[in-house]
Amino acid sequence: MTDSATPDLALEREVAALIVEALNLEVSADEIQPEDALFGEGLGLDSIDILEVALVVSKRYGFQLKADSEDNFSIFSSLRSLAAYIQAHRTT
């Protein structure tokens, strides 16, 4: 069993594919590196993109990501941090 702080590679790839599909990005899921930033210089997502990702994550994994959460910056800092959060909180 994997440590909840370290998501497995399959979940990271699944979340990357979910982001690409939800936002109609012109990159493949395999091009998103686990430690690259999702905001700004990394993937270049903005706050509207993050809201869209939060919605699809909530629907797919059965838990709510709140827009006003103080943890959102760290949760969405990278693919790996988002996948780790999903792994720790998912209900489905």
Short mmCIF file of C-alpha atoms in Angstrom, two decimals:
data_model
loop_
_atom_site.label_atom_id
_atom_site.label_comp_id
_atom_site.label_asym_id
_atom_site.label_seq_id
_atom_site.Cartn_x
_atom_site.Cartn_y
_atom_site.Cartn_z
CA MET A 1 0.00 0.00 0.00
CA THR A 2 1.32 3.46 -0.84
CA ASP A 3 1.83 6.27 1.64
CA SER A 4 -1.00 8.84 1.39
CA ALA A 5 1.60 11.61 0.98
CA THR A 6 2.98 9.94 -2.15
CA PRO A 7 0.35 9.19 -4.80
CA ASP A 8 0.93 6.28 -7.10
CA LEU A 9 1.95 6.90 -10.68
CA ALA A 10 -1.33 5.54 -12.03
CA LEU A 11 -3.32 8.12 -10.05
CA GLU A 12 -1.00 10.92 -11.18
CA ARG A 13 -1.50 9.91 -14.83
CA GLU A 14 -5.28 9.62 -14.29
CA VAL A 15 -5.43 13.12 -12.76
CA ALA A 16 -3.24 14.52 -15.55
CA ALA A 17 -5.63 13.04 -18.13
CA LEU A 18 -8.59 14.48 -16.23
CA ILE A 19 -7.01 17.97 -16.29
CA VAL A 20 -6.22 17.74 -20.03
CA GLU A 21 -9.75 16.55 -20.83
CA ALA A 22 -11.55 19.03 -18.56
CA LEU A 23 -9.65 22.03 -19.91
CA ASN A 24 -9.20 20.87 -23.52
CA LEU A 25 -5.47 21.47 -23.22
CA GLU A 26 -3.19 21.13 -26.22
CA VAL A 27 -0.75 18.92 -24.33
CA SER A 28 -0.97 15.23 -23.57
CA ALA A 29 -1.30 13.94 -20.04
CA ASP A 30 2.16 12.41 -20.36
CA GLU A 31 3.66 15.86 -20.95
CA ILE A 32 2.54 17.08 -17.51
CA GLN A 33 5.41 16.42 -15.11
CA PRO A 34 4.39 15.51 -11.54
CA GLU A 35 6.41 18.30 -9.89
CA ASP A 36 5.74 21.06 -12.44
CA ALA A 37 3.63 23.97 -11.23
CA LEU A 38 0.01 23.96 -12.37
CA PHE A 39 -0.16 27.79 -12.15
CA GLY A 40 1.96 30.33 -13.99
CA GLU A 41 5.27 29.11 -15.43
CA GLY A 42 4.35 25.43 -15.28
CA LEU A 43 1.14 24.36 -16.95
CA GLY A 44 -0.08 27.96 -16.97
CA LEU A 45 -3.50 27.44 -15.42
CA ASP A 46 -5.43 30.36 -14.00
CA SER A 47 -8.05 30.57 -11.25
CA ILE A 48 -10.93 29.77 -13.63
CA ASP A 49 -9.09 26.65 -14.83
CA ILE A 50 -8.54 25.56 -11.23
CA LEU A 51 -12.26 25.97 -10.48
CA GLU A 52 -13.05 23.73 -13.46
CA VAL A 53 -10.50 21.13 -12.33
CA ALA A 54 -11.92 21.26 -8.78
CA LEU A 55 -15.41 20.57 -10.17
CA VAL A 56 -14.38 17.52 -12.19
CA VAL A 57 -12.22 16.20 -9.33
CA SER A 58 -15.17 16.54 -6.96
CA LYS A 59 -17.45 14.65 -9.34
CA ARG A 60 -14.92 11.91 -10.12
CA TYR A 61 -13.55 11.25 -6.64
CA GLY A 62 -16.56 11.98 -4.43
CA PHE A 63 -15.34 14.81 -2.20
CA GLN A 64 -15.71 18.57 -2.26
CA LEU A 65 -12.87 21.00 -2.94
CA LYS A 66 -13.90 24.36 -1.54
CA ALA A 67 -13.04 27.55 -3.43
CA ASP A 68 -12.28 29.43 -0.20
CA SER A 69 -9.99 26.79 1.32
CA GLU A 70 -6.68 28.12 2.60
CA ASP A 71 -5.08 24.88 1.40
CA ASN A 72 -5.91 25.37 -2.29
CA PHE A 73 -2.58 26.96 -3.17
CA SER A 74 -0.69 23.94 -1.85
CA ILE A 75 -3.25 21.41 -3.14
CA PHE A 76 -3.03 22.80 -6.68
CA SER A 77 0.69 23.61 -6.62
CA SER A 78 1.56 20.57 -8.76
CA LEU A 79 0.09 17.45 -10.28
CA ARG A 80 1.74 15.39 -7.52
CA SER A 81 0.27 17.50 -4.70
CA LEU A 82 -3.20 17.37 -6.25
CA ALA A 83 -2.98 13.60 -6.72
CA ALA A 84 -1.77 13.16 -3.12
CA TYR A 85 -4.71 15.20 -1.85
CA ILE A 86 -7.12 13.13 -3.96
CA GLN A 87 -5.59 9.89 -2.71
CA ALA A 88 -6.01 10.99 0.92
CA HIS A 89 -9.60 12.27 0.56
CA ARG A 90 -11.30 10.27 -2.20
CA THR A 91 -14.47 8.33 -1.44
CA THR A 92 -14.80 6.63 -4.82
#
